[in-house]
């Protein structure tokens, strides 16, 4: 069974750094892209970026390029999303997701449970 | 970049009603259009992929149609458990980009 388990909720202050995780199980981790999606309070879904664990090829949405870093640790079967300096506007729920196929066209049937990040002074 | 325009943004209907949501792409995307359901506090759930294919385990009252630029998502007989926000979504390779529609919040009348 494919499972994506995300790290727990975080409360941080502006300017602090943060790294959240998404641990995969039940499939060949290196063989499938992992996506990160942001959902700000009361808002819709925004794609942030993708990473291919086999070679760490990473694609960012223009809206998030330079604002976050996506990485993986293949030995831990874990993908990460990190910030070097958080802003209040980073307050959101963050989801990781795995597409059905590696052509990325047929959607993401597998999702983590979400990590709530709250940034407040 | 391809834009996805979803409508309506909100919808109120009665149990048993037929509900329709539309999604329009800014250019031809063939049938590469997916539909998700999201309930409050939960991760999105993929319902329909490639415009009309029902994801495993999804009730048959959900369906999708369309190709090119115009797509439709239908619930044939609304059930109380269908209260959620629904999103259309497309992936484009050039440039690589997942694009979601703005969402449709479905409520019971």
Short mmCIF file of C-alpha atoms in Angstrom, two decimals:
data_model
loop_
_atom_site.label_atom_id
_atom_site.label_comp_id
_atom_site.label_asym_id
_atom_site.label_seq_id
_atom_site.Cartn_x
_atom_site.Cartn_y
_atom_site.Cartn_z
CA UNK A 1 0.00 0.00 0.00
CA UNK A 2 1.38 3.40 -1.01
CA UNK A 3 1.63 5.73 1.97
CA UNK A 4 2.97 9.25 2.40
CA UNK A 5 3.36 10.32 6.03
CA UNK A 6 4.21 13.93 6.73
CA UNK A 7 5.86 15.47 9.76
CA UNK A 8 3.80 17.21 12.40
CA UNK A 9 2.50 20.74 12.74
CA UNK A 10 5.01 23.53 13.26
CA UNK A 11 4.78 26.93 14.91
CA UNK A 12 7.61 29.26 14.01
CA UNK A 13 8.57 32.92 14.22
CA UNK A 14 9.27 35.10 11.18
CA UNK A 15 12.86 34.77 10.05
CA UNK A 16 13.28 31.23 11.40
CA UNK A 17 14.18 28.28 9.21
CA UNK A 18 12.12 25.13 8.80
CA UNK A 19 12.30 21.76 7.07
CA UNK A 20 9.21 19.56 6.84
CA UNK A 21 9.20 15.99 5.61
CA UNK A 22 7.20 13.44 3.67
CA UNK A 23 8.12 9.79 4.24
CA UNK A 24 7.09 7.33 1.55
CA UNK A 25 6.42 3.62 1.79
CA UNK A 26 4.83 0.86 -0.23
CA UNK A 27 6.47 1.52 -3.59
CA UNK A 28 9.82 2.09 -5.28
CA UNK A 29 10.61 5.54 -3.86
CA UNK A 30 13.21 6.48 -6.49
CA UNK A 31 10.90 5.77 -9.41
CA UNK A 32 8.15 8.35 -8.93
CA UNK A 33 8.04 12.13 -8.74
CA UNK A 34 6.86 13.73 -5.52
CA UNK A 35 4.97 17.02 -5.60
CA UNK A 36 4.49 19.67 -2.92
CA UNK A 37 1.24 21.66 -2.77
CA UNK A 38 0.40 24.68 -0.63
CA UNK A 39 -3.02 25.61 0.70
CA UNK A 40 -3.25 28.93 2.50
CA UNK A 41 -6.06 29.34 5.04
CA UNK A 42 -9.42 29.32 3.27
CA UNK A 43 -7.77 29.28 -0.15
CA UNK A 44 -7.26 26.87 -3.05
CA UNK A 45 -4.50 24.48 -3.99
CA UNK A 46 -1.19 25.80 -5.36
CA UNK A 47 1.49 23.59 -6.86
CA UNK A 48 4.95 24.45 -5.47
CA UNK A 49 7.28 22.01 -7.16
CA UNK A 50 8.28 18.46 -8.02
CA UNK A 51 11.29 16.28 -7.32
CA UNK A 52 12.38 13.00 -8.88
CA UNK A 53 14.15 11.03 -6.15
CA UNK A 54 16.34 8.93 -8.47
CA UNK A 55 18.43 11.92 -9.58
CA UNK A 56 16.97 14.81 -7.52
CA UNK A 57 15.77 16.54 -10.68
CA UNK A 58 13.62 19.36 -9.32
CA UNK A 59 11.06 21.58 -10.99
CA UNK A 60 9.69 24.65 -9.22
CA UNK A 61 6.61 26.70 -9.86
CA UNK A 62 7.74 30.22 -10.81
CA UNK A 63 5.77 31.47 -7.80
CA UNK A 64 7.96 29.46 -5.41
CA UNK A 65 11.34 29.39 -7.15
CA UNK A 66 13.90 30.88 -4.79
CA UNK A 67 11.44 30.90 -1.89
CA UNK A 68 11.69 27.24 -0.88
CA UNK A 69 14.00 24.27 -1.43
CA UNK A 70 12.77 20.78 -2.26
CA UNK A 71 15.10 17.86 -1.61
CA UNK A 72 15.12 14.11 -0.95
CA UNK A 73 17.07 11.55 1.05
CA UNK A 74 16.75 8.28 -0.84
CA UNK A 75 18.18 6.25 2.02
CA UNK A 76 15.35 7.49 4.24
CA UNK A 77 12.71 7.39 1.48
CA UNK A 78 11.86 10.94 2.46
CA UNK A 79 11.20 14.17 0.60
CA UNK A 80 11.66 17.57 2.20
CA UNK A 81 10.39 21.11 1.83
CA UNK A 82 12.43 23.80 3.51
CA UNK A 83 12.54 27.50 4.13
CA UNK A 84 15.60 29.50 5.16
CA UNK A 85 13.68 32.50 6.46
CA UNK A 86 9.96 32.13 7.10
CA UNK A 87 7.44 34.90 6.61
CA UNK A 88 3.97 35.24 8.08
CA UNK A 89 2.63 34.67 4.56
CA UNK A 90 4.10 31.14 4.64
CA UNK A 91 1.36 30.18 7.10
CA UNK A 92 -0.47 27.37 5.32
CA UNK A 93 -1.13 23.66 5.07
CA UNK A 94 1.47 21.88 2.97
CA UNK A 95 0.78 18.57 1.24
CA UNK A 96 3.07 16.12 -0.51
CA UNK A 97 1.61 13.98 -3.24
CA UNK A 98 2.67 11.23 -5.64
CA UNK A 99 1.37 11.01 -9.18
CA UNK A 100 -0.11 7.84 -10.56
CA UNK A 101 2.46 7.62 -13.35
CA UNK A 102 5.67 9.36 -14.16
CA UNK A 103 4.19 11.18 -17.09
CA UNK A 104 2.54 13.34 -14.39
CA UNK A 105 -0.57 13.73 -16.52
CA UNK A 106 -2.97 11.36 -14.79
CA UNK A 107 -3.16 13.12 -11.47
CA UNK A 108 -2.08 12.32 -7.92
CA UNK A 109 -4.02 9.53 -6.21
CA UNK A 110 -1.61 9.45 -3.25
CA UNK A 111 -1.35 12.28 -0.73
CA UNK A 112 0.21 12.91 2.64
CA UNK A 113 -2.03 14.03 5.47
CA UNK A 114 -0.66 17.58 5.35
CA UNK A 115 1.63 19.62 7.60
CA UNK A 116 0.25 22.82 9.08
CA UNK A 117 2.88 25.55 9.30
CA UNK A 118 2.04 28.61 11.38
CA UNK A 119 4.40 31.59 11.28
CA UNK A 120 3.66 34.22 13.89
CA UNK A 121 5.58 36.59 16.08
CA UNK B 1 1.26 29.03 -19.44
CA UNK B 2 -2.07 27.22 -19.49
CA UNK B 3 -4.78 28.73 -17.29
CA UNK B 4 -7.68 26.72 -15.89
CA UNK B 5 -10.95 28.56 -15.29
CA UNK B 6 -13.39 26.70 -13.07
CA UNK B 7 -17.01 27.65 -12.43
CA UNK B 8 -19.02 28.24 -10.43
CA UNK B 9 -16.93 29.18 -7.40
CA UNK B 10 -19.73 28.02 -5.11
CA UNK B 11 -22.86 25.99 -5.53
CA UNK B 12 -25.81 25.14 -3.31
CA UNK B 13 -27.92 22.10 -4.16
CA UNK B 14 -30.35 19.67 -2.57
CA UNK B 15 -29.79 16.00 -1.82
CA UNK B 16 -30.64 14.04 -4.95
CA UNK B 17 -29.91 16.94 -7.33
CA UNK B 18 -27.70 16.62 -10.38
CA UNK B 19 -24.69 18.90 -9.94
CA UNK B 20 -22.39 20.11 -12.71
CA UNK B 21 -19.07 21.95 -12.48
CA UNK B 22 -17.14 23.18 -15.50
CA UNK B 23 -13.47 23.77 -16.15
CA UNK B 24 -12.10 25.58 -19.18
CA UNK B 25 -8.47 25.46 -20.30
CA UNK B 26 -6.85 28.42 -22.04
CA UNK B 27 -5.59 26.08 -24.77
CA UNK B 28 -6.14 22.56 -26.00
CA UNK B 29 -5.09 20.04 -23.33
CA UNK B 30 -6.53 16.96 -25.05
CA UNK B 31 -8.11 14.88 -22.25
CA UNK B 32 -5.41 15.58 -19.63
CA UNK B 33 -7.73 16.91 -16.97
CA UNK B 34 -8.21 15.55 -13.46
CA UNK B 35 -10.81 16.25 -10.77
CA UNK B 36 -10.30 16.23 -7.00
CA UNK B 37 -12.56 16.39 -3.97
CA UNK B 38 -11.33 18.05 -0.79
CA UNK B 39 -13.15 17.95 2.51
CA UNK B 40 -12.25 20.44 5.27
CA UNK B 41 -9.00 19.59 7.02
CA UNK B 42 -8.27 16.69 4.67
CA UNK B 43 -5.97 16.06 1.74
CA UNK B 44 -7.47 16.24 -1.76
CA UNK B 45 -8.80 12.98 -3.16
CA UNK B 46 -8.46 12.14 -6.84
CA UNK B 47 -11.89 11.26 -8.27
CA UNK B 48 -11.50 11.44 -12.04
CA UNK B 49 -8.37 11.26 -14.20
CA UNK B 50 -7.87 11.81 -17.91
CA UNK B 51 -11.18 13.67 -18.07
CA UNK B 52 -13.51 10.70 -17.63
CA UNK B 53 -11.77 7.78 -15.90
CA UNK B 54 -13.16 7.02 -12.45
CA UNK B 55 -10.49 6.40 -9.82
CA UNK B 56 -10.75 3.01 -8.13
CA UNK B 57 -13.32 2.96 -5.35
CA UNK B 58 -15.04 6.21 -6.35
CA UNK B 59 -18.84 5.94 -6.51
CA UNK B 60 -20.33 5.84 -9.97
CA UNK B 61 -22.50 8.91 -9.31
CA UNK B 62 -19.34 10.90 -10.08
CA UNK B 63 -18.42 11.35 -13.74
CA UNK B 64 -16.36 13.54 -16.01
CA UNK B 65 -16.46 14.47 -19.66
CA UNK B 66 -14.90 16.77 -22.20
CA UNK B 67 -11.76 17.21 -24.23
CA UNK B 68 -9.76 20.01 -25.75
CA UNK B 69 -10.60 23.11 -23.72
CA UNK B 70 -13.99 22.39 -22.12
CA UNK B 71 -14.59 19.88 -19.37
CA UNK B 72 -17.48 18.95 -17.09
CA UNK B 73 -17.66 17.20 -13.73
CA UNK B 74 -21.03 15.80 -12.71
CA UNK B 75 -22.56 14.30 -9.59
CA UNK B 76 -25.68 12.50 -10.79
CA UNK B 77 -27.48 12.45 -7.44
CA UNK B 78 -25.99 14.59 -4.68
CA UNK B 79 -25.42 12.86 -1.37
CA UNK B 80 -24.76 14.57 1.99
CA UNK B 81 -21.23 13.16 2.07
CA UNK B 82 -20.43 14.94 -1.20
CA UNK B 83 -20.20 18.29 0.57
CA UNK B 84 -16.67 19.42 -0.24
CA UNK B 85 -14.65 21.67 -2.49
CA UNK B 86 -13.89 20.32 -5.96
CA UNK B 87 -10.87 21.22 -8.08
CA UNK B 88 -9.91 20.57 -11.66
CA UNK B 89 -6.20 20.12 -12.41
CA UNK B 90 -3.89 19.81 -15.41
CA UNK B 91 -0.18 19.08 -15.77
CA UNK B 92 1.75 20.74 -18.59
CA UNK B 93 5.29 19.82 -19.59
CA UNK B 94 6.28 23.10 -21.19
CA UNK B 95 7.02 24.65 -18.78
CA UNK B 96 6.52 21.96 -16.14
CA UNK B 97 3.54 23.11 -14.16
CA UNK B 98 0.64 21.59 -12.26
CA UNK B 99 -2.29 24.00 -12.55
CA UNK B 100 -5.39 23.81 -10.38
CA UNK B 101 -8.71 25.47 -11.02
CA UNK B 102 -9.91 27.94 -8.42
CA UNK B 103 -12.20 25.40 -6.78
CA UNK B 104 -15.96 24.99 -6.40
CA UNK B 105 -17.37 24.89 -2.89
CA UNK B 106 -20.44 22.65 -2.86
CA UNK B 107 -23.01 23.07 -0.11
CA UNK B 108 -26.33 21.44 0.71
CA UNK B 109 -29.40 23.64 0.28
#
